Coordinates of C-alpha atoms and ligand atoms in Angstrom, one line a residue:
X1 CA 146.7 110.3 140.7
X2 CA 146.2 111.1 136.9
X3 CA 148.3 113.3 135.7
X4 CA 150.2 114.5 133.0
X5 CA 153.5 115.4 135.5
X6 CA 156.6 113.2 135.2
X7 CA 156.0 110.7 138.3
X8 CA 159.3 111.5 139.9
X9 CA 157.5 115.5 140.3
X10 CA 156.0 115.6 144.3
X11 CA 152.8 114.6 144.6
X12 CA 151.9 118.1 145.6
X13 CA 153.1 119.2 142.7
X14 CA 151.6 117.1 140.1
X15 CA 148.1 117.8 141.7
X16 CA 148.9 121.6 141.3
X17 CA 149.5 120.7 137.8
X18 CA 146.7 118.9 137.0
X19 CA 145.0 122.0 138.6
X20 CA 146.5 124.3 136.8
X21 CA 146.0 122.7 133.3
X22 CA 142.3 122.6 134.2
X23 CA 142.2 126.1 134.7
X24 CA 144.2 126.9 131.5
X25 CA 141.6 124.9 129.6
X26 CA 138.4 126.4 131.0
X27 CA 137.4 123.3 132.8
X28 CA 137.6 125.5 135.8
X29 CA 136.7 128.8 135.8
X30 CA 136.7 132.2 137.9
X31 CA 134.6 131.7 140.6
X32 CA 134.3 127.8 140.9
X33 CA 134.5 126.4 144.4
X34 CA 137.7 123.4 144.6
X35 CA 136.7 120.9 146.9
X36 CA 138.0 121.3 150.1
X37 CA 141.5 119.8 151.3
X38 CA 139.7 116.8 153.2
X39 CA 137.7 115.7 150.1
X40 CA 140.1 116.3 147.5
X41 CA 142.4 114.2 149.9
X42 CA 140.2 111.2 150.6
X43 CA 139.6 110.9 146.4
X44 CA 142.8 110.5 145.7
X45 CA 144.1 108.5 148.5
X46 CA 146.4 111.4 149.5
X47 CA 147.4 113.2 152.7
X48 CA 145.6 116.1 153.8
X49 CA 149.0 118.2 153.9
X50 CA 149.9 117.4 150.5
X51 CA 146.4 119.0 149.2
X52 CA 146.9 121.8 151.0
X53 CA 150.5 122.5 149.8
X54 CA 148.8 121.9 146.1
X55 CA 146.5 124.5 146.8
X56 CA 149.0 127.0 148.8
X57 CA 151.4 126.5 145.5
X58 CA 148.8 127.9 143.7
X59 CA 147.5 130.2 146.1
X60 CA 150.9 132.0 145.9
X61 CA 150.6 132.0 141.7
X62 CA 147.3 133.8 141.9
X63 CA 145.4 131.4 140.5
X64 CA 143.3 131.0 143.4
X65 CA 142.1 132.0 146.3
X66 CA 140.5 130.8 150.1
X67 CA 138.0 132.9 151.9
X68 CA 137.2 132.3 155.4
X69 CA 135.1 129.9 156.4
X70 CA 133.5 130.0 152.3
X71 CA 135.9 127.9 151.3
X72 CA 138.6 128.0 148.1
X73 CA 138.0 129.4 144.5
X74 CA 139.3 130.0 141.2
X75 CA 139.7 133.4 141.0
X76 CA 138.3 135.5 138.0
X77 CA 141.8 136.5 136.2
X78 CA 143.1 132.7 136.9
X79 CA 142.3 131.1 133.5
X80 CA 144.8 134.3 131.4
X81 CA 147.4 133.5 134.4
X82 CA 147.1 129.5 134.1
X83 CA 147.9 130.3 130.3
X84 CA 150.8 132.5 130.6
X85 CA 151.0 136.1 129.2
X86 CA 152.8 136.5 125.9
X87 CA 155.6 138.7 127.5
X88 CA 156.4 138.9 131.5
X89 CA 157.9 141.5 133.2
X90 CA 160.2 140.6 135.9
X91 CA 158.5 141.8 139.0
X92 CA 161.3 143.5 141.5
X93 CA 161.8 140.6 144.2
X94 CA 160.9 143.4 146.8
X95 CA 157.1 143.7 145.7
X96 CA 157.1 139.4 145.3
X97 CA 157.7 139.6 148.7
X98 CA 154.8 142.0 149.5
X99 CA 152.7 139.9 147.5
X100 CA 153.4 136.9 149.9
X101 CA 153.6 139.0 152.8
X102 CA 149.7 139.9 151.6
X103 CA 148.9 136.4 151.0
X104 CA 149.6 135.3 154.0
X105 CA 146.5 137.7 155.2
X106 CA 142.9 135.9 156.2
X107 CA 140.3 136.8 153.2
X108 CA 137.1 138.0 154.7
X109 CA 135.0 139.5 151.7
X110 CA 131.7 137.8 151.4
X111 CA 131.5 136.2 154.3
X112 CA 128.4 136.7 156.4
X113 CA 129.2 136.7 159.8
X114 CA 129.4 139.2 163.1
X115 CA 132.3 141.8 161.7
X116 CA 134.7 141.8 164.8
X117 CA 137.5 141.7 162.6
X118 CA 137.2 145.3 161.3
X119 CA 139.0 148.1 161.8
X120 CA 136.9 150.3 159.3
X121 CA 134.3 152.6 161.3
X122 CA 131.0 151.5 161.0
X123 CA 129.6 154.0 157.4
X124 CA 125.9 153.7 158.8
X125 CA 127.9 156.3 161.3
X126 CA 129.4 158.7 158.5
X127 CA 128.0 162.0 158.7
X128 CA 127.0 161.9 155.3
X129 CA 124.4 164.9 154.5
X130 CA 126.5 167.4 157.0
X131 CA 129.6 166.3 155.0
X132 CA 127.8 166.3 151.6
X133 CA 126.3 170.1 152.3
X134 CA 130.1 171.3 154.0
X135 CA 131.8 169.5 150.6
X136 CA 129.2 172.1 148.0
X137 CA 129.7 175.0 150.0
X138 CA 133.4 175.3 150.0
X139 CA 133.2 174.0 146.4
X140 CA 130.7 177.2 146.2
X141 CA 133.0 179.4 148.4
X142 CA 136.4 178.9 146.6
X143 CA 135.8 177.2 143.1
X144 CA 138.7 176.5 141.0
X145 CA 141.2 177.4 143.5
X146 CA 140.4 173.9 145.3
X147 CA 140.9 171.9 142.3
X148 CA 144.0 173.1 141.4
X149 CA 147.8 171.4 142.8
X150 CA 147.5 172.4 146.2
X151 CA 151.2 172.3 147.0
X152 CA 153.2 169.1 149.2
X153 CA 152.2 171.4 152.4
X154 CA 148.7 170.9 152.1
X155 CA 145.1 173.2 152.4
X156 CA 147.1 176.2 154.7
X157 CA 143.4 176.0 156.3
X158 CA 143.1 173.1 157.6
X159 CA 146.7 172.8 158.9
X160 CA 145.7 175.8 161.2
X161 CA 142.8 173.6 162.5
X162 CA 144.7 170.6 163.0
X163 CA 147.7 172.5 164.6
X164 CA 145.1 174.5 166.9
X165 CA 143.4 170.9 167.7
X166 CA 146.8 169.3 168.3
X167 CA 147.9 171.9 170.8
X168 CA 145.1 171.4 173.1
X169 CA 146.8 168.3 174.0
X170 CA 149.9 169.9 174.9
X171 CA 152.1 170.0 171.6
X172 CA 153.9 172.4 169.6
X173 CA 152.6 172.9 166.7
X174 CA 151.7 175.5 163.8
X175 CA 150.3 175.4 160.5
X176 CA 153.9 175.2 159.3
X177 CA 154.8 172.4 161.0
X178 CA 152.5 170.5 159.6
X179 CA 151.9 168.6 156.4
X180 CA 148.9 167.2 154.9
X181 CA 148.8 163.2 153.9
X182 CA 147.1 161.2 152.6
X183 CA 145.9 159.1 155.8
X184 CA 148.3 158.4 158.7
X185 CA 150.0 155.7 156.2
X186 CA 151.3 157.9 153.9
X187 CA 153.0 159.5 157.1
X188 CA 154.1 156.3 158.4
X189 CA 155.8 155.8 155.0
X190 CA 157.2 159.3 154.9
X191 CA 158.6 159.5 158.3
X192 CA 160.5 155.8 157.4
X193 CA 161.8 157.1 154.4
X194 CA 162.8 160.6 156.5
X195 CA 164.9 158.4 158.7
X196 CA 166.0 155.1 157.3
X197 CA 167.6 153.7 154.2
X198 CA 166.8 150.2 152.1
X199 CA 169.0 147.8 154.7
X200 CA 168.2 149.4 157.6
X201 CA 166.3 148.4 160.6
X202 CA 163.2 150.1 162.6
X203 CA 162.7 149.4 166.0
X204 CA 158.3 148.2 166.1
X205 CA 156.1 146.9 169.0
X206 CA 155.6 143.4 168.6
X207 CA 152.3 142.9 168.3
X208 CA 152.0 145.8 166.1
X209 CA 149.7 147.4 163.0
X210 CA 150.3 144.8 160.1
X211 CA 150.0 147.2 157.5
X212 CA 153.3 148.8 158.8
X213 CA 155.0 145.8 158.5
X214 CA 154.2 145.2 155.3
X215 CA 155.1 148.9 154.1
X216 CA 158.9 147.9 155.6
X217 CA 159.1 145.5 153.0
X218 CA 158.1 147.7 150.2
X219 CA 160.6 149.9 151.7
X220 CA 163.2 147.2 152.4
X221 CA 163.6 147.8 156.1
X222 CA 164.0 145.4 158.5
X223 CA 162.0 145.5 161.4
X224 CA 162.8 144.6 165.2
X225 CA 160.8 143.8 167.5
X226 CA 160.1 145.3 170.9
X227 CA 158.0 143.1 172.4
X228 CA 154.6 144.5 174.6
X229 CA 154.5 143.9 178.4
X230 CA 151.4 144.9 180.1
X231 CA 150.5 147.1 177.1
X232 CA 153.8 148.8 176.9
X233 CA 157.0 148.5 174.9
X234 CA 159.6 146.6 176.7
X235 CA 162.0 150.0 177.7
X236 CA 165.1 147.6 178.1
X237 CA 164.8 146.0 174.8
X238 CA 164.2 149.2 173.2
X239 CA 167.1 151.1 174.7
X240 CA 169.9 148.0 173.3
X241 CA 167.9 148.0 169.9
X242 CA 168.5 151.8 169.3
X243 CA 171.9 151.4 170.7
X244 CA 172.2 149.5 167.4
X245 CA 174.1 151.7 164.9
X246 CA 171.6 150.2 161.8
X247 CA 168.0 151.1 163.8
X248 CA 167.2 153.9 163.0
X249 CA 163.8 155.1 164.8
X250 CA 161.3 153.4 166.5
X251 CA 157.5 153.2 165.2
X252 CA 155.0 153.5 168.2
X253 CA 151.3 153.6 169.6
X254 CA 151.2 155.1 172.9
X255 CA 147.3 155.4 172.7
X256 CA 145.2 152.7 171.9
X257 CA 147.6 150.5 170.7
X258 CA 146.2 148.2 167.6
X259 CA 146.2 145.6 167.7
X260 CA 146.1 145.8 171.8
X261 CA 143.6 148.5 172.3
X262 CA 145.9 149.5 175.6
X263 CA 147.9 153.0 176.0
X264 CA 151.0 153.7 177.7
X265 CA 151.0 155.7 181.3
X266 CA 152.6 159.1 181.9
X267 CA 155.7 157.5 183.2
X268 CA 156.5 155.1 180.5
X269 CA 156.4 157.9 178.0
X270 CA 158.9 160.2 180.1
X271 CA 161.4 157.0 180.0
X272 CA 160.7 156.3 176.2
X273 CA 161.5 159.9 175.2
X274 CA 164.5 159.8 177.9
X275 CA 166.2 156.8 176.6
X276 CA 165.5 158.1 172.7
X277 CA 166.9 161.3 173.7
X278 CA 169.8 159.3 174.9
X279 CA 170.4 157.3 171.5
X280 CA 169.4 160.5 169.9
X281 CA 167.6 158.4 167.6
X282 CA 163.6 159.5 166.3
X283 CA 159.9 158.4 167.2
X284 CA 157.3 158.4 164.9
X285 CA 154.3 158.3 167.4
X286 CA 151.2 156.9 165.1
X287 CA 148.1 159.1 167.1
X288 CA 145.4 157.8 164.6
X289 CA 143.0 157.3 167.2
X290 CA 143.6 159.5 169.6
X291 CA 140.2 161.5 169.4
X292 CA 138.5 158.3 170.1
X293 CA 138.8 158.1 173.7
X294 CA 135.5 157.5 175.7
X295 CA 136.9 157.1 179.1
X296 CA 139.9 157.3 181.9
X297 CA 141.6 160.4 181.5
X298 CA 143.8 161.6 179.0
X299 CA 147.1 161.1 178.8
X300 CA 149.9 163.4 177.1
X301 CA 150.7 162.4 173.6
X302 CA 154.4 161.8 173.3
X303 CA 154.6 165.0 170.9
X304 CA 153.6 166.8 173.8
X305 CA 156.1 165.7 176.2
X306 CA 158.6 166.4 174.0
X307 CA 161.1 168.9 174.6
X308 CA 163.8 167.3 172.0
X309 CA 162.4 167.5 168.6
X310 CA 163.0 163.6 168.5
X311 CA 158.9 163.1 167.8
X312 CA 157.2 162.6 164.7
X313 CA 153.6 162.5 164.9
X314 CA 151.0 161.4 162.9
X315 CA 147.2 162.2 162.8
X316 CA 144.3 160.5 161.5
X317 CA 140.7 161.4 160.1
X318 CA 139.7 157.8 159.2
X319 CA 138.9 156.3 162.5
X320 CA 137.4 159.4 164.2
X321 CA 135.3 160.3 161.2
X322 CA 135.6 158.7 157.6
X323 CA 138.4 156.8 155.9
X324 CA 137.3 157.6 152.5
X325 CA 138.7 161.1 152.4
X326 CA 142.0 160.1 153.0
X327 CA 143.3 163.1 154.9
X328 CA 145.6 162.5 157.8
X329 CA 148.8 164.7 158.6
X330 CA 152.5 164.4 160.2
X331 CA 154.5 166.8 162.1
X332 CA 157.9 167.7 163.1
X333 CA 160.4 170.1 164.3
X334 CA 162.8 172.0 163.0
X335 CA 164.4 171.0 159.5
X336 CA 163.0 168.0 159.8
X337 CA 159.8 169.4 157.8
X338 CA 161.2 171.1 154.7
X339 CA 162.6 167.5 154.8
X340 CA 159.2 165.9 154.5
X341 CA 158.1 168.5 152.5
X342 CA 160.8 167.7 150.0
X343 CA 159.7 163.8 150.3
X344 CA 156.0 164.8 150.0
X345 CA 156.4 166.4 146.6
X346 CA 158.7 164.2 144.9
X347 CA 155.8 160.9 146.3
X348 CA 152.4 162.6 144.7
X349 CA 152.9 167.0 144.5
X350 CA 150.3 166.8 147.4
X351 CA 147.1 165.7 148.4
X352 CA 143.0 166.9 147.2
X353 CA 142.5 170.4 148.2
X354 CA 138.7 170.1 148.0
X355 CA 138.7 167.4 150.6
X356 CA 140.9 169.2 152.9
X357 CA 139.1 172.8 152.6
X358 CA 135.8 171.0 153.6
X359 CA 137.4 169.3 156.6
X360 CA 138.5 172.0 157.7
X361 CA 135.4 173.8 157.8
X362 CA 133.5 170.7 158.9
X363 CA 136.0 170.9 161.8
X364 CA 135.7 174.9 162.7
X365 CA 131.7 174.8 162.2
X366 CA 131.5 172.4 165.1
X367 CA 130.4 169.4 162.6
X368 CA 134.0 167.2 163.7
X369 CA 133.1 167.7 167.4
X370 CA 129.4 166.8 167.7
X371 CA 130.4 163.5 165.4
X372 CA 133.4 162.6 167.9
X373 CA 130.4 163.2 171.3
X374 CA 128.1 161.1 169.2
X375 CA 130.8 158.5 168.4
X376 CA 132.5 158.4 171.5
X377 CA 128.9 157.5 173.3
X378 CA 128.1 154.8 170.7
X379 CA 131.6 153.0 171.5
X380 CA 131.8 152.8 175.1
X381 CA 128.3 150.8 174.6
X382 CA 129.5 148.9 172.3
X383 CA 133.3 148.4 174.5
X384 CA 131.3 147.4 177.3
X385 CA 128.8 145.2 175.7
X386 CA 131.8 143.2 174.6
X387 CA 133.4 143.3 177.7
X388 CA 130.8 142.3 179.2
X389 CA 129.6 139.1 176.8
X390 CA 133.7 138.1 177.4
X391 CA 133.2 137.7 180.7
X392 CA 129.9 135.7 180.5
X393 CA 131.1 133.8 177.1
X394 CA 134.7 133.6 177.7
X395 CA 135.5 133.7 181.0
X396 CA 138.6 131.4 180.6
X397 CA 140.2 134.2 178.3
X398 CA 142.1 137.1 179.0
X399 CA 141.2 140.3 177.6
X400 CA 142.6 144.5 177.5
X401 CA 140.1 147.0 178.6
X402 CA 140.6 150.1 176.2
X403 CA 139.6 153.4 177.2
X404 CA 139.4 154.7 173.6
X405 CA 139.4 153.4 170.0
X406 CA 138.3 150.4 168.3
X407 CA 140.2 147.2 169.4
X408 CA 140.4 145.0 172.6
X409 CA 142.6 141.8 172.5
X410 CA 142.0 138.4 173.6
X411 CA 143.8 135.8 174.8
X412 CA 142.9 132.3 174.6
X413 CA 144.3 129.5 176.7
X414 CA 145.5 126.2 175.5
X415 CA 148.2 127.6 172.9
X416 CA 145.6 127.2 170.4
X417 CA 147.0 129.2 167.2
X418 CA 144.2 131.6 166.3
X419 CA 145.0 130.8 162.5
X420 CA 143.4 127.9 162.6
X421 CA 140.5 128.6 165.0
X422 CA 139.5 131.3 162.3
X423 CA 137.2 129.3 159.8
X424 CA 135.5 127.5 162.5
X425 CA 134.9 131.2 163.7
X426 CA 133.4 132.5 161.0
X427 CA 131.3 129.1 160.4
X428 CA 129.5 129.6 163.7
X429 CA 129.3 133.3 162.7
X430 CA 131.8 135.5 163.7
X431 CA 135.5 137.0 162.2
X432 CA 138.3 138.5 164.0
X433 CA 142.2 139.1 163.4
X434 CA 144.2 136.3 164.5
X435 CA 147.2 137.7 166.5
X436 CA 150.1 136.4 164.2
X437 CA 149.2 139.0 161.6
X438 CA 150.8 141.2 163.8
X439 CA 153.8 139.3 164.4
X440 CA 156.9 140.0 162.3
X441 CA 157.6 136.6 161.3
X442 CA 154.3 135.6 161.3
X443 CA 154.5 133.1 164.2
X444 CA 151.6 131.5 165.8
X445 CA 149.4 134.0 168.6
X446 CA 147.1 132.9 171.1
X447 CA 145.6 136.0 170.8
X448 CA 143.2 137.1 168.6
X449 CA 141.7 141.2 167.7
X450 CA 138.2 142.1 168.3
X451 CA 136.9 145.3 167.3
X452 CA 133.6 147.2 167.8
X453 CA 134.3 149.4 164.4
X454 CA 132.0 147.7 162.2
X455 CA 129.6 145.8 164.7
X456 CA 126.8 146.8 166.8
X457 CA 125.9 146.0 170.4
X458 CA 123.3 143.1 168.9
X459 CA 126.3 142.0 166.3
X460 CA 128.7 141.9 169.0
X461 CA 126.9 139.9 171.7
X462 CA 126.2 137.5 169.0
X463 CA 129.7 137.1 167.6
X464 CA 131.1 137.1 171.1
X465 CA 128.7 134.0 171.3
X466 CA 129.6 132.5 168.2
X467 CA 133.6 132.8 169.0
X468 CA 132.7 130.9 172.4
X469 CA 131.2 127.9 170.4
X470 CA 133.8 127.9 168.2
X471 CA 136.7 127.7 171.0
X472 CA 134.7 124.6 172.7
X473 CA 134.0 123.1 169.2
X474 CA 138.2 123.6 168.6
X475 CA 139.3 122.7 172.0
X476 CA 136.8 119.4 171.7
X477 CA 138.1 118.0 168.4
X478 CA 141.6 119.0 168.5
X479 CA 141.5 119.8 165.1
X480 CA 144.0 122.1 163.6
X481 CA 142.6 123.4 160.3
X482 CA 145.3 122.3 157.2
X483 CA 147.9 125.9 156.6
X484 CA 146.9 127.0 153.7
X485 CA 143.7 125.6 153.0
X486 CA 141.0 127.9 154.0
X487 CA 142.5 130.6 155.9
X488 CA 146.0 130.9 154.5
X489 CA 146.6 132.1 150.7
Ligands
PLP501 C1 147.8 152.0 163.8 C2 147.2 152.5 162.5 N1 147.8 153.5 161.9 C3 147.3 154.0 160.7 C4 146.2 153.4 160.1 C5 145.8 153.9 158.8 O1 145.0 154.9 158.8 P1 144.8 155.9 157.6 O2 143.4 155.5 157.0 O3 144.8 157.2 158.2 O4 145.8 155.8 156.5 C6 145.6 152.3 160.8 C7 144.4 151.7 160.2 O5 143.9 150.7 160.6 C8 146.1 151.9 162.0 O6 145.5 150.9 162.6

């Protein structure tokens, strides 16, 4: 290998170096494709794994970056980061860790392929002119007052239109019970911070939403994990980890579970809220898509059951209408809100008024409800078209059968890790969410997400059909694609 590092260095490491000084010179810039790990390998006589820890080591400086199935790049700040700033900031180890945490996530942009992998509602569904014409006449209606600090509380309008919606599932809830946020993640972060201290723990579902796991790292809490039988948090695991004097709440999604796409019946919920009534210890019950169900019956929301003032809830626009807008909302009992309140205006003063005032009359003219009947019909063809090209395309996997929302999960046989089935995936033509991203630790999954958010019927017969070639094409060649090399950064 030529290179300038000391021949004692790891091999891995002197090709990252030799990498790296390329970069810092401009021989390679933003944007230029690095071989991949098998070519690089077989020029310089070298072991696959050592090129791929090359390129992970540099993957985790920034300097560049795989996409699935595209292959890996320099990316576009690389060459200033190669060279070394003139001063640098410590970073707080905490957000390092985030970083790796979000390394360690599959790269999808560019990459042409069916778009099972998205949990972002399809746009060509947004109702944009309705919105558009709602947005100017509230801007018309109330002027200035909209675009001044509306307060940590939120647009007193639209809290009286979410609490009214909320009740007809059974809660209790007014307009002063709630607060306004900025999408159900900014309550998922409040009602953490409402609860538990850096050091802590927090009792999730294992597999659960990988964005909360990565905001109990920013927060420097440690998660525990409950693990999911038959679609259900384990109740006997739960009950010893809240025994535990450092968990302090448990983090849940009753109704179409993500990354399962199942929802807990009547029964388990009584049990959950009796044994957290028992510990005395706090749900936060994420109800994000809880509009989106398109068939079965309804079941209770934990907030309804309720009767101890243990339930946080959180409530979501983004999947039942439009991300963009960011406007979701949490609600508790008792002197538990002037407590979020208090958190809510020492985070950001409160969210966009204007926003929040058109919602809210998007929602009382009747515009919210005929999106959701219009919504709800496109996704039960689109859950059942996937459904049904599982059972013709996959029929050796295992699969859940949602009756709402946007994800079903797949299980593949053959402890094939999902990781590295991915770029072969999205080379025949599909993407999806390989199940370890919802892991804790990060450990390998069988499973995989599927989602009809972004995807129509067409896209989602045809990725279906793509992720069946790619299994065969896996299973025949044994192949497990080198960590770190095009999925992995
Ligand atoms: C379980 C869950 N909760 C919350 C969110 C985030 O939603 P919001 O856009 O309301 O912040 C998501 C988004 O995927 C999610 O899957």
């Amino acid at each position: 290998v030529a290179t300038s590092s000391p021949q004692s260095e790891p091999l891995y490491r002197q090709i990252a170096a030799r990498l790296r000084e390329d970069i810092a010179a401009g021989r390679r810039v933003g944007g230029d494709r690095l071989p991949t790990i098998r070519a690089l390998a077989s020029e310089l006589g070298v072991n696959r794994d050592t090129v791929a820890l090359a390129y992970e080591a540099l993957a985790t400086e920034g300097l560049i970056e795989s996409t699935v199935g595209r292959g890996t790049f320099v990316r576009s700040a690389a060459a200033a980061e190669a060279g070394g700033p003139a001063l640098d900031p410590t970073i707080a180890p905490t957000v390092q860790r985030l970083q790796d945490f979000e390394r360690a996530r599959p790269r999808y942009a560019g990459v042409d392929a069916a778009p099972l992998h998205a949990l972002v509602p399809d746009p060509s569904l947004y109702p944009v002119d309705e919105f558009r014409r709602t947005l100017n006449r509230v801007l018309a209606d109330e002027g200035a007052e909209l675009l001044r600090y509306g307060g940590p509380q939120g647009h007193a309008g639209l809290r009286e239109t979410l609490a009214a919606h909320l009740r007809e599932t059974g809660a209790q809830v007014t307009a002063d019970t709630i607060a306004l946020t900025q999408g159900a993640t900014e309550g998922i972060a409040l009602a953490l911070r409402l609860f538990a201290e850096p050091g802590d723990a927090v009792a999730v579902e294992e597999p659960t939403y990988h964005n909360v796991l990565g905001t109990l790292i920013a927060l420097r809490l440690q998660p525990v994990a409950i693990p999911m039988r038959d679609g259900a948090p384990d109740l006997g695991v739960l009950e010893r980890a809240l025994d535990r004097p450092d968990v302090k709440l448990f983090y849940t999604m009753p109704t179409f579970h993500n990354p399962l796409g199942t929802s807990t019946p009547l029964e388990h919920r009584r049990e959950l809220l009796a044994l957290a009534a028992r510990a005395g210890k706090p749900i936060v019950e994420d109800a994000y898509e809880m509009d989106l169900r398109y068939a079965g019956k309804p079941v209770p929301p934990l907030a309804a059951l309720d009767r101890t003032g243990l339930v946080v809830q959180l409530f979501s626009f983004s999947k039942s209408l439009f991300p963009g807008a960011r406007v979701g909302s949490i609600h508790a009992r008792g002197r538990l809100v002037d407590a979020l309140l208090a958190l809510k205006q020492a985070t950001d003063l409160g969210g966009a008024l204007a926003f929040q005032a058109a919602l809210a009359r998007f929602v009382a003219d009747g515009g919210y409800d005929r999106h959701l009947t219009r919504l709800r019909k496109v996704l039960l063809g689109r859950r059942d078209a996937l459904l049904d090209a599982l059972a013709r395309e996959l029929p050796q996997a295992r699969w859940t059968e949602p009756q709402g929302g946007h994800q079903i999960w797949v299980e593949l046989p053959g402890g094939v890790d999902t990781r590295d089935l991915l770029p072969e995936a999205a080379r025949a033509g599909v993407l999806f969410a390989p199940g370890s991203q919802f892991h804790h630790d990060g450990r390998p999954s069988s499973g995989l997400r599927l989602s009809i958010a972004a995807a129509d019927e067409a896209s989602i017969r045809r990725g279906v059909a793509a992720l069946a070639r790619a299994v065969r094409e896996h299973g025949a060649s044994g192949r497990r694609a080198p960590r770190g090399a095009s999925v992995h950064v």
